[in-house]
């Protein structure tokens, strides 16, 4: 006589239900092996430290600490690096009579003798590593700020074709 081949089934162990299933399988000469769902490896393998928001790239807003002025910017580098550049421009000219820097946000602070608090006046608007997505989101945020009467937008105005695109999207 030729012995019949053994048939195995592997099912997750979820308590009494798994034992009931194993007894049903045994009636049909199917041997059951259990495996755990909540193994130590599964619990530890996906643990990663989250990347701090300021270490990402995308679109940001810097707000003046004394008025409703705001600057919208985009960066492919870390937010912290780009924002530090704005502040470096501000600090470079803060104690001089020069009010022309490489940052329109720093220019505003210098011309108006206003302040900036990096703890409360930075908003990360969008995380966007892709250049095209990032620049379109920046244009959208500049458009939204420039059409909001409560915000003094410090950015150069966006092109009329971009404005027409946003207007057409709004009316879809």
PDB file of C-alpha atoms in Angstrom:
ATOM      1  CA  UNK A   1       0.000   0.000   0.000  1.00  0.00           C
ATOM      2  CA  UNK A   2       1.243   3.506  -0.877  1.00  0.00           C
ATOM      3  CA  UNK A   3       0.953   6.046   1.927  1.00  0.00           C
ATOM      4  CA  UNK A   4      -1.169   9.075   1.023  1.00  0.00           C
ATOM      5  CA  UNK A   5       0.703  12.391   0.928  1.00  0.00           C
ATOM      6  CA  UNK A   6       0.300  14.670   3.947  1.00  0.00           C
ATOM      7  CA  UNK A   7      -1.605  17.864   3.348  1.00  0.00           C
ATOM      8  CA  UNK A   8      -0.728  20.909   5.438  1.00  0.00           C
ATOM      9  CA  UNK A   9      -2.437  24.222   5.986  1.00  0.00           C
ATOM     10  CA  UNK A  10      -0.957  27.264   7.635  1.00  0.00           C
ATOM     11  CA  UNK A  11      -3.393  29.607   9.382  1.00  0.00           C
ATOM     12  CA  UNK A  12      -2.940  32.528  11.765  1.00  0.00           C
ATOM     13  CA  UNK A  13      -3.400  31.757  15.429  1.00  0.00           C
ATOM     14  CA  UNK A  14      -6.182  33.935  16.768  1.00  0.00           C
ATOM     15  CA  UNK A  15      -7.206  31.978  19.819  1.00  0.00           C
ATOM     16  CA  UNK A  16     -10.066  29.524  20.159  1.00  0.00           C
ATOM     17  CA  UNK A  17     -11.284  30.086  16.587  1.00  0.00           C
ATOM     18  CA  UNK A  18      -7.993  28.763  15.205  1.00  0.00           C
ATOM     19  CA  UNK A  19      -8.258  25.626  17.372  1.00  0.00           C
ATOM     20  CA  UNK A  20     -11.813  24.986  16.111  1.00  0.00           C
ATOM     21  CA  UNK A  21     -10.623  25.342  12.498  1.00  0.00           C
ATOM     22  CA  UNK A  22      -7.730  22.927  13.186  1.00  0.00           C
ATOM     23  CA  UNK A  23     -10.139  20.289  14.499  1.00  0.00           C
ATOM     24  CA  UNK A  24     -12.336  20.684  11.401  1.00  0.00           C
ATOM     25  CA  UNK A  25      -9.278  20.332   9.134  1.00  0.00           C
ATOM     26  CA  UNK A  26      -8.151  17.216  11.031  1.00  0.00           C
ATOM     27  CA  UNK A  27     -11.397  15.459  10.066  1.00  0.00           C
ATOM     28  CA  UNK A  28     -10.250  15.779   6.449  1.00  0.00           C
ATOM     29  CA  UNK A  29      -6.697  14.626   7.299  1.00  0.00           C
ATOM     30  CA  UNK A  30      -5.247  18.140   6.868  1.00  0.00           C
ATOM     31  CA  UNK A  31      -2.529  18.983   9.352  1.00  0.00           C
ATOM     32  CA  UNK A  32      -2.531  22.572  10.567  1.00  0.00           C
ATOM     33  CA  UNK A  33       0.416  24.769  11.416  1.00  0.00           C
ATOM     34  CA  UNK A  34      -0.241  28.047  13.178  1.00  0.00           C
ATOM     35  CA  UNK A  35       1.605  31.327  12.729  1.00  0.00           C
ATOM     36  CA  UNK A  36       1.326  34.524  14.715  1.00  0.00           C
ATOM     37  CA  UNK A  37       0.187  37.826  13.335  1.00  0.00           C
ATOM     38  CA  UNK A  38       1.656  39.972  16.104  1.00  0.00           C
ATOM     39  CA  UNK A  39       5.245  38.822  16.111  1.00  0.00           C
ATOM     40  CA  UNK A  40       8.031  40.901  17.604  1.00  0.00           C
ATOM     41  CA  UNK A  41       9.521  41.240  14.132  1.00  0.00           C
ATOM     42  CA  UNK A  42       6.264  42.644  12.723  1.00  0.00           C
ATOM     43  CA  UNK A  43       5.963  45.042  15.635  1.00  0.00           C
ATOM     44  CA  UNK A  44       9.501  46.378  15.298  1.00  0.00           C
ATOM     45  CA  UNK A  45      10.179  46.250  11.578  1.00  0.00           C
ATOM     46  CA  UNK A  46       8.087  49.285  10.643  1.00  0.00           C
ATOM     47  CA  UNK A  47       9.137  51.591  13.449  1.00  0.00           C
ATOM     48  CA  UNK A  48      10.913  54.617  12.028  1.00  0.00           C
ATOM     49  CA  UNK A  49      11.557  57.978  13.537  1.00  0.00           C
ATOM     50  CA  UNK A  50       9.296  60.467  11.775  1.00  0.00           C
ATOM     51  CA  UNK A  51      11.098  63.092   9.723  1.00  0.00           C
ATOM     52  CA  UNK A  52      10.614  66.498  11.376  1.00  0.00           C
ATOM     53  CA  UNK A  53       8.466  68.816   9.282  1.00  0.00           C
ATOM     54  CA  UNK A  54      11.211  71.431   8.944  1.00  0.00           C
ATOM     55  CA  UNK A  55      13.490  68.766   7.423  1.00  0.00           C
ATOM     56  CA  UNK A  56      11.147  68.297   4.461  1.00  0.00           C
ATOM     57  CA  UNK A  57      10.611  70.401   1.325  1.00  0.00           C
ATOM     58  CA  UNK A  58       7.606  72.071  -0.224  1.00  0.00           C
ATOM     59  CA  UNK A  59       5.635  75.303   0.128  1.00  0.00           C
ATOM     60  CA  UNK A  60       5.744  77.537   3.202  1.00  0.00           C
ATOM     61  CA  UNK A  61       4.372  80.850   4.476  1.00  0.00           C
ATOM     62  CA  UNK A  62       6.265  83.370   6.602  1.00  0.00           C
ATOM     63  CA  UNK A  63       4.036  85.833   8.444  1.00  0.00           C
ATOM     64  CA  UNK A  64       5.038  89.173   9.877  1.00  0.00           C
ATOM     65  CA  UNK A  65       4.802  89.369  13.646  1.00  0.00           C
ATOM     66  CA  UNK A  66       3.382  92.916  13.605  1.00  0.00           C
ATOM     67  CA  UNK A  67       0.956  93.094  10.683  1.00  0.00           C
ATOM     68  CA  UNK A  68      -0.945  90.961   8.186  1.00  0.00           C
ATOM     69  CA  UNK A  69       1.939  90.692   5.688  1.00  0.00           C
ATOM     70  CA  UNK A  70       2.895  87.226   4.498  1.00  0.00           C
ATOM     71  CA  UNK A  71       5.407  85.732   2.090  1.00  0.00           C
ATOM     72  CA  UNK A  72       4.764  82.433   0.281  1.00  0.00           C
ATOM     73  CA  UNK A  73       7.822  80.458  -0.802  1.00  0.00           C
ATOM     74  CA  UNK A  74       8.842  77.077  -2.139  1.00  0.00           C
ATOM     75  CA  UNK A  75      12.015  75.107  -1.665  1.00  0.00           C
ATOM     76  CA  UNK A  76      13.490  71.812  -2.779  1.00  0.00           C
ATOM     77  CA  UNK A  77      15.770  71.901   0.247  1.00  0.00           C
ATOM     78  CA  UNK A  78      14.819  71.575   3.888  1.00  0.00           C
ATOM     79  CA  UNK A  79      12.367  74.213   5.067  1.00  0.00           C
ATOM     80  CA  UNK A  80      14.732  75.002   7.938  1.00  0.00           C
ATOM     81  CA  UNK A  81      17.564  75.895   5.537  1.00  0.00           C
ATOM     82  CA  UNK A  82      15.453  78.160   3.318  1.00  0.00           C
ATOM     83  CA  UNK A  83      13.818  79.932   6.254  1.00  0.00           C
ATOM     84  CA  UNK A  84      17.248  80.453   7.850  1.00  0.00           C
ATOM     85  CA  UNK A  85      18.319  82.209   4.627  1.00  0.00           C
ATOM     86  CA  UNK A  86      15.431  84.690   4.966  1.00  0.00           C
ATOM     87  CA  UNK A  87      16.407  85.343   8.572  1.00  0.00           C
ATOM     88  CA  UNK A  88      20.087  85.683   7.677  1.00  0.00           C
ATOM     89  CA  UNK A  89      19.166  88.412   5.169  1.00  0.00           C
ATOM     90  CA  UNK A  90      17.122  90.160   7.843  1.00  0.00           C
ATOM     91  CA  UNK A  91      19.888  89.924  10.454  1.00  0.00           C
ATOM     92  CA  UNK A  92      22.576  91.016   7.967  1.00  0.00           C
ATOM     93  CA  UNK A  93      20.892  94.397   7.398  1.00  0.00           C
ATOM     94  CA  UNK A  94      18.998  94.829  10.676  1.00  0.00           C
ATOM     95  CA  UNK A  95      21.408  97.366  12.209  1.00  0.00           C
ATOM     96  CA  UNK A  96      22.184  99.261   8.990  1.00  0.00           C
ATOM     97  CA  UNK A  97      20.290 101.750   6.877  1.00  0.00           C
ATOM     98  CA  UNK A  98      20.187  99.323   3.945  1.00  0.00           C
ATOM     99  CA  UNK A  99      16.760  97.875   3.282  1.00  0.00           C
ATOM    100  CA  UNK A 100      17.374  95.969   0.053  1.00  0.00           C
ATOM    101  CA  UNK A 101      18.105  92.319   0.662  1.00  0.00           C
ATOM    102  CA  UNK A 102      17.657  89.154  -1.387  1.00  0.00           C
ATOM    103  CA  UNK A 103      14.447  88.365   0.498  1.00  0.00           C
ATOM    104  CA  UNK A 104      11.216  90.320   0.057  1.00  0.00           C
ATOM    105  CA  UNK A 105      10.140  89.065   3.477  1.00  0.00           C
ATOM    106  CA  UNK A 106      13.334  90.415   5.082  1.00  0.00           C
ATOM    107  CA  UNK A 107      12.833  93.691   3.142  1.00  0.00           C
ATOM    108  CA  UNK A 108       9.384  94.074   4.673  1.00  0.00           C
ATOM    109  CA  UNK A 109      10.665  93.476   8.200  1.00  0.00           C
ATOM    110  CA  UNK A 110      13.517  95.954   7.673  1.00  0.00           C
ATOM    111  CA  UNK A 111      11.454  98.704   5.999  1.00  0.00           C
ATOM    112  CA  UNK A 112       8.641  98.529   8.540  1.00  0.00           C
ATOM    113  CA  UNK A 113      10.866  97.802  11.570  1.00  0.00           C
ATOM    114  CA  UNK A 114       8.751  94.714  12.236  1.00  0.00           C
ATOM    115  CA  UNK A 115       9.652  91.453  13.934  1.00  0.00           C
ATOM    116  CA  UNK A 116       9.450  87.755  13.182  1.00  0.00           C
ATOM    117  CA  UNK A 117       8.961  84.885  15.614  1.00  0.00           C
ATOM    118  CA  UNK A 118      10.150  81.577  14.156  1.00  0.00           C
ATOM    119  CA  UNK A 119       8.046  79.665  16.685  1.00  0.00           C
ATOM    120  CA  UNK A 120       4.726  81.156  15.616  1.00  0.00           C
ATOM    121  CA  UNK A 121       5.125  82.837  12.225  1.00  0.00           C
ATOM    122  CA  UNK A 122       6.031  79.842  10.018  1.00  0.00           C
ATOM    123  CA  UNK A 123       3.367  77.735   8.340  1.00  0.00           C
ATOM    124  CA  UNK A 124       4.191  74.662   6.288  1.00  0.00           C
ATOM    125  CA  UNK A 125       1.462  74.676   3.640  1.00  0.00           C
ATOM    126  CA  UNK A 126       2.389  71.682   1.479  1.00  0.00           C
ATOM    127  CA  UNK A 127       4.965  68.893   1.521  1.00  0.00           C
ATOM    128  CA  UNK A 128       5.955  68.514  -2.131  1.00  0.00           C
ATOM    129  CA  UNK A 129       9.327  67.132  -3.246  1.00  0.00           C
ATOM    130  CA  UNK A 130       8.357  67.258  -6.963  1.00  0.00           C
ATOM    131  CA  UNK A 131       9.360  70.547  -8.659  1.00  0.00           C
ATOM    132  CA  UNK A 132       6.299  70.995 -10.896  1.00  0.00           C
ATOM    133  CA  UNK A 133       3.850  70.168  -8.134  1.00  0.00           C
ATOM    134  CA  UNK A 134       5.699  72.411  -5.687  1.00  0.00           C
ATOM    135  CA  UNK A 135       5.801  75.461  -7.998  1.00  0.00           C
ATOM    136  CA  UNK A 136       2.124  75.047  -8.955  1.00  0.00           C
ATOM    137  CA  UNK A 137       1.152  74.817  -5.293  1.00  0.00           C
ATOM    138  CA  UNK A 138       3.246  77.901  -4.569  1.00  0.00           C
ATOM    139  CA  UNK A 139       1.466  79.809  -7.374  1.00  0.00           C
ATOM    140  CA  UNK A 140      -1.893  78.688  -6.038  1.00  0.00           C
ATOM    141  CA  UNK A 141      -1.045  79.863  -2.504  1.00  0.00           C
ATOM    142  CA  UNK A 142       0.275  83.207  -3.806  1.00  0.00           C
ATOM    143  CA  UNK A 143      -2.938  83.618  -5.789  1.00  0.00           C
ATOM    144  CA  UNK A 144      -5.065  82.805  -2.732  1.00  0.00           C
ATOM    145  CA  UNK A 145      -3.077  85.266  -0.592  1.00  0.00           C
ATOM    146  CA  UNK A 146      -3.146  88.030  -3.208  1.00  0.00           C
ATOM    147  CA  UNK A 147      -6.950  87.764  -3.522  1.00  0.00           C
ATOM    148  CA  UNK A 148      -7.492  87.721   0.249  1.00  0.00           C
ATOM    149  CA  UNK A 149      -8.035  91.293   1.466  1.00  0.00           C
ATOM    150  CA  UNK A 150      -6.990  90.295   5.002  1.00  0.00           C
ATOM    151  CA  UNK A 151      -3.442  89.429   3.852  1.00  0.00           C
ATOM    152  CA  UNK A 152      -0.761  91.752   2.482  1.00  0.00           C
ATOM    153  CA  UNK A 153       0.992  89.422   0.046  1.00  0.00           C
ATOM    154  CA  UNK A 154       4.723  90.204  -0.176  1.00  0.00           C
ATOM    155  CA  UNK A 155       5.289  88.074  -3.279  1.00  0.00           C
ATOM    156  CA  UNK A 156       5.581  89.446  -6.785  1.00  0.00           C
ATOM    157  CA  UNK A 157       2.292  89.051  -8.551  1.00  0.00           C
ATOM    158  CA  UNK A 158       1.749  85.855 -10.515  1.00  0.00           C
ATOM    159  CA  UNK A 159       1.251  85.857 -14.283  1.00  0.00           C
ATOM    160  CA  UNK A 160      -2.182  86.550 -15.773  1.00  0.00           C
ATOM    161  CA  UNK A 161      -2.199  83.117 -17.441  1.00  0.00           C
ATOM    162  CA  UNK A 162      -1.785  81.487 -14.020  1.00  0.00           C
ATOM    163  CA  UNK A 163      -4.583  83.658 -12.602  1.00  0.00           C
ATOM    164  CA  UNK A 164      -6.852  82.670 -15.519  1.00  0.00           C
ATOM    165  CA  UNK A 165      -6.051  78.997 -14.912  1.00  0.00           C
ATOM    166  CA  UNK A 166      -6.978  79.279 -11.219  1.00  0.00           C
ATOM    167  CA  UNK A 167     -10.166  81.190 -12.057  1.00  0.00           C
ATOM    168  CA  UNK A 168     -11.215  78.512 -14.537  1.00  0.00           C
ATOM    169  CA  UNK A 169     -10.550  75.768 -11.964  1.00  0.00           C
ATOM    170  CA  UNK A 170     -12.617  77.583  -9.347  1.00  0.00           C
ATOM    171  CA  UNK A 171     -15.627  77.718 -11.694  1.00  0.00           C
ATOM    172  CA  UNK A 172     -15.535  74.030 -12.710  1.00  0.00           C
TER     173      UNK A 172
END
